[in-house]
Each structure stands twice: as C-alpha cells, then as structure tokens.
C-alpha cells in the first residue's frame, strides 16, 4: 500500500550533557539533520528550559523534526516526519545520533496516511 509519509520516533540515549543543554547546538544539529536527509528547511522554534533541557521543532517542506532533551539523563526524544519519497527520516535520525555523541538509539517507523483510507471520512459514534 502507498502512504503519504513516514514518521520515525527515536529514543536517543547516552548523549553528552553539554550538547543536549545547548540550545544553539541542538538547533544547529537538528537543522543539519534535516538537510542531511534532503529536506527543505522552512522555520525553526526552540526553547531552553531552566535548569536544563531544550525543546524545538524544525519545520520542513516535507513535514517536521521535533525534539525534547533531558541533558541530566543524556536522553533525547525525537520524531522525524517526512512526506513523499525524496527525504529519508532515517538519515536524519542517524545524523542526530552521531552528532549528539549518543551511545544508543532505538526507533520505530510508522507509515502515515495510507492512501486507500486517505479519502474516507471517519465517523465517531
């Protein structure tokens, strides 16, 4: 079956505190991950929490990359959603894992917008 997009949810562990707690570095790595995957970056919004942590989203023409970090745990929760065939969300996830200096990454992919169902209207009863 054809689908509209691919959505990868990644759990990235064993990352460096100083990387995950630096809003500029996290944004730079996220943008570069999108570019590495072949995406076209549109907008970015990132927020630094106190005492630590960063959340952000990179809006791409093909959908988005989002992150929330727990530097004190060396952990980042990431989702990469891409539409179409041109951009590979796994390229972005692998780039993030490498540039966060992670020790381990687990991820799963979900196909989004299965074509035979895309034109049907859901009815809640």
PDB file of C-alpha atoms in Angstrom:
ATOM      1  CA  UNK A   1       0.000   0.000   0.000  1.00  0.00           C
ATOM      2  CA  UNK A   2       1.117   3.530  -0.701  1.00  0.00           C
ATOM      3  CA  UNK A   3       1.402   6.060   2.094  1.00  0.00           C
ATOM      4  CA  UNK A   4       1.766   9.818   2.360  1.00  0.00           C
ATOM      5  CA  UNK A   5       4.610   9.890   4.851  1.00  0.00           C
ATOM      6  CA  UNK A   6       6.993   8.140   7.194  1.00  0.00           C
ATOM      7  CA  UNK A   7       7.153   9.013  10.897  1.00  0.00           C
ATOM      8  CA  UNK A   8      10.145   7.824  12.918  1.00  0.00           C
ATOM      9  CA  UNK A   9      10.068   8.046  16.719  1.00  0.00           C
ATOM     10  CA  UNK A  10      13.592   7.810  18.108  1.00  0.00           C
ATOM     11  CA  UNK A  11      14.875   7.317  21.636  1.00  0.00           C
ATOM     12  CA  UNK A  12      18.467   8.574  21.762  1.00  0.00           C
ATOM     13  CA  UNK A  13      20.495   7.628  24.863  1.00  0.00           C
ATOM     14  CA  UNK A  14      23.947   8.296  26.261  1.00  0.00           C
ATOM     15  CA  UNK A  15      24.275  11.785  24.787  1.00  0.00           C
ATOM     16  CA  UNK A  16      26.570  14.478  26.136  1.00  0.00           C
ATOM     17  CA  UNK A  17      25.044  16.834  28.714  1.00  0.00           C
ATOM     18  CA  UNK A  18      26.766  19.878  27.221  1.00  0.00           C
ATOM     19  CA  UNK A  19      25.350  19.158  23.765  1.00  0.00           C
ATOM     20  CA  UNK A  20      21.763  18.470  24.858  1.00  0.00           C
ATOM     21  CA  UNK A  21      21.674  21.527  27.106  1.00  0.00           C
ATOM     22  CA  UNK A  22      22.952  23.992  24.481  1.00  0.00           C
ATOM     23  CA  UNK A  23      20.010  25.480  22.570  1.00  0.00           C
ATOM     24  CA  UNK A  24      22.203  26.787  19.748  1.00  0.00           C
ATOM     25  CA  UNK A  25      23.972  23.455  19.296  1.00  0.00           C
ATOM     26  CA  UNK A  26      20.716  21.449  19.410  1.00  0.00           C
ATOM     27  CA  UNK A  27      19.132  23.749  16.818  1.00  0.00           C
ATOM     28  CA  UNK A  28      22.207  23.584  14.582  1.00  0.00           C
ATOM     29  CA  UNK A  29      22.311  19.771  14.754  1.00  0.00           C
ATOM     30  CA  UNK A  30      18.564  19.479  14.108  1.00  0.00           C
ATOM     31  CA  UNK A  31      18.723  21.786  11.068  1.00  0.00           C
ATOM     32  CA  UNK A  32      21.747  19.931   9.699  1.00  0.00           C
ATOM     33  CA  UNK A  33      19.972  16.599  10.244  1.00  0.00           C
ATOM     34  CA  UNK A  34      17.081  17.845   8.124  1.00  0.00           C
ATOM     35  CA  UNK A  35      19.475  18.986   5.406  1.00  0.00           C
ATOM     36  CA  UNK A  36      21.391  15.690   5.583  1.00  0.00           C
ATOM     37  CA  UNK A  37      18.111  13.859   4.916  1.00  0.00           C
ATOM     38  CA  UNK A  38      17.475  16.047   1.862  1.00  0.00           C
ATOM     39  CA  UNK A  39      14.735  18.194   3.380  1.00  0.00           C
ATOM     40  CA  UNK A  40      13.994  21.848   2.719  1.00  0.00           C
ATOM     41  CA  UNK A  41      14.043  23.801   5.995  1.00  0.00           C
ATOM     42  CA  UNK A  42      11.278  26.411   6.406  1.00  0.00           C
ATOM     43  CA  UNK A  43      11.248  27.568  10.061  1.00  0.00           C
ATOM     44  CA  UNK A  44      12.690  26.701  13.481  1.00  0.00           C
ATOM     45  CA  UNK A  45      11.453  27.295  17.006  1.00  0.00           C
ATOM     46  CA  UNK A  46      13.499  26.251  20.039  1.00  0.00           C
ATOM     47  CA  UNK A  47      13.128  26.864  23.767  1.00  0.00           C
ATOM     48  CA  UNK A  48      15.695  26.466  26.594  1.00  0.00           C
ATOM     49  CA  UNK A  49      14.302  25.268  29.917  1.00  0.00           C
ATOM     50  CA  UNK A  50      15.642  26.068  33.375  1.00  0.00           C
ATOM     51  CA  UNK A  51      17.587  24.475  34.911  1.00  0.00           C
ATOM     52  CA  UNK A  52      18.194  22.316  31.818  1.00  0.00           C
ATOM     53  CA  UNK A  53      16.678  20.915  28.653  1.00  0.00           C
ATOM     54  CA  UNK A  54      15.764  22.058  25.178  1.00  0.00           C
ATOM     55  CA  UNK A  55      12.629  21.553  23.090  1.00  0.00           C
ATOM     56  CA  UNK A  56      12.267  22.508  19.491  1.00  0.00           C
ATOM     57  CA  UNK A  57      10.883  21.909  16.057  1.00  0.00           C
ATOM     58  CA  UNK A  58      12.295  22.293  12.592  1.00  0.00           C
ATOM     59  CA  UNK A  59       9.503  22.771  10.079  1.00  0.00           C
ATOM     60  CA  UNK A  60      10.456  21.363   6.704  1.00  0.00           C
ATOM     61  CA  UNK A  61       8.566  21.469   3.414  1.00  0.00           C
ATOM     62  CA  UNK A  62       8.171  17.713   3.830  1.00  0.00           C
ATOM     63  CA  UNK A  63       6.773  17.970   7.448  1.00  0.00           C
ATOM     64  CA  UNK A  64       8.907  18.321  10.618  1.00  0.00           C
ATOM     65  CA  UNK A  65      11.631  17.244  13.041  1.00  0.00           C
ATOM     66  CA  UNK A  66      10.906  17.692  16.772  1.00  0.00           C
ATOM     67  CA  UNK A  67      12.984  17.137  19.911  1.00  0.00           C
ATOM     68  CA  UNK A  68      12.861  17.317  23.673  1.00  0.00           C
ATOM     69  CA  UNK A  69      16.066  16.780  25.660  1.00  0.00           C
ATOM     70  CA  UNK A  70      16.823  15.644  29.195  1.00  0.00           C
ATOM     71  CA  UNK A  71      20.532  16.545  29.445  1.00  0.00           C
ATOM     72  CA  UNK A  72      20.765  15.287  33.023  1.00  0.00           C
ATOM     73  CA  UNK A  73      19.779  11.831  31.721  1.00  0.00           C
ATOM     74  CA  UNK A  74      21.730  12.042  28.468  1.00  0.00           C
ATOM     75  CA  UNK A  75      18.444  11.410  26.652  1.00  0.00           C
ATOM     76  CA  UNK A  76      16.660  12.966  23.681  1.00  0.00           C
ATOM     77  CA  UNK A  77      13.167  12.112  22.420  1.00  0.00           C
ATOM     78  CA  UNK A  78      12.989  12.826  18.700  1.00  0.00           C
ATOM     79  CA  UNK A  79      10.398  12.498  15.991  1.00  0.00           C
ATOM     80  CA  UNK A  80      11.042  12.908  12.300  1.00  0.00           C
ATOM     81  CA  UNK A  81       8.039  13.009   9.976  1.00  0.00           C
ATOM     82  CA  UNK A  82       8.649  13.226   6.239  1.00  0.00           C
ATOM     83  CA  UNK A  83       6.177  13.179   3.375  1.00  0.00           C
ATOM     84  CA  UNK A  84       6.942  11.962  -0.112  1.00  0.00           C
ATOM     85  CA  UNK A  85       9.704   9.719  -1.372  1.00  0.00           C
ATOM     86  CA  UNK A  86      12.620  12.152  -1.599  1.00  0.00           C
ATOM     87  CA  UNK A  87      13.510  12.633   2.093  1.00  0.00           C
ATOM     88  CA  UNK A  88      14.613   9.717   4.287  1.00  0.00           C
ATOM     89  CA  UNK A  89      13.795  10.208   8.003  1.00  0.00           C
ATOM     90  CA  UNK A  90      16.367   7.543   8.953  1.00  0.00           C
ATOM     91  CA  UNK A  91      19.162   9.703   7.530  1.00  0.00           C
ATOM     92  CA  UNK A  92      18.116  12.469   9.933  1.00  0.00           C
ATOM     93  CA  UNK A  93      17.903  10.080  12.917  1.00  0.00           C
ATOM     94  CA  UNK A  94      21.329   8.625  12.203  1.00  0.00           C
ATOM     95  CA  UNK A  95      22.804  12.114  11.861  1.00  0.00           C
ATOM     96  CA  UNK A  96      21.295  13.145  15.217  1.00  0.00           C
ATOM     97  CA  UNK A  97      22.592  10.021  16.939  1.00  0.00           C
ATOM     98  CA  UNK A  98      26.094  10.666  15.662  1.00  0.00           C
ATOM     99  CA  UNK A  99      26.192  14.402  16.419  1.00  0.00           C
ATOM    100  CA  UNK A 100      24.681  14.062  19.894  1.00  0.00           C
ATOM    101  CA  UNK A 101      27.574  11.631  20.558  1.00  0.00           C
ATOM    102  CA  UNK A 102      24.973   9.059  21.600  1.00  0.00           C
ATOM    103  CA  UNK A 103      25.782   5.591  22.856  1.00  0.00           C
ATOM    104  CA  UNK A 104      22.496   4.045  21.742  1.00  0.00           C
ATOM    105  CA  UNK A 105      19.417   4.759  19.636  1.00  0.00           C
ATOM    106  CA  UNK A 106      16.203   2.815  19.265  1.00  0.00           C
ATOM    107  CA  UNK A 107      13.498   3.854  16.837  1.00  0.00           C
ATOM    108  CA  UNK A 108      10.360   2.704  15.134  1.00  0.00           C
ATOM    109  CA  UNK A 109       8.742   3.846  11.924  1.00  0.00           C
ATOM    110  CA  UNK A 110       5.050   4.316  11.261  1.00  0.00           C
ATOM    111  CA  UNK A 111       3.601   4.824   7.816  1.00  0.00           C
ATOM    112  CA  UNK A 112       1.230   7.802   7.825  1.00  0.00           C
ATOM    113  CA  UNK A 113      -1.725   8.487   5.543  1.00  0.00           C
ATOM    114  CA  UNK A 114      -2.302   5.091   3.970  1.00  0.00           C
ATOM    115  CA  UNK A 115      -3.654   6.031   0.517  1.00  0.00           C
ATOM    116  CA  UNK A 116      -6.763   3.756   0.320  1.00  0.00           C
ATOM    117  CA  UNK A 117      -8.025   5.385   3.538  1.00  0.00           C
ATOM    118  CA  UNK A 118      -6.948   8.974   2.905  1.00  0.00           C
ATOM    119  CA  UNK A 119     -10.180   9.918   1.097  1.00  0.00           C
ATOM    120  CA  UNK A 120     -12.517   8.291   3.599  1.00  0.00           C
ATOM    121  CA  UNK A 121     -14.192  10.301   6.331  1.00  0.00           C
ATOM    122  CA  UNK A 122     -14.007   8.891   9.867  1.00  0.00           C
ATOM    123  CA  UNK A 123     -17.275   8.824  11.749  1.00  0.00           C
ATOM    124  CA  UNK A 124     -17.274   8.812  15.546  1.00  0.00           C
ATOM    125  CA  UNK A 125     -20.213   7.033  17.111  1.00  0.00           C
TER     126      UNK A 125
END
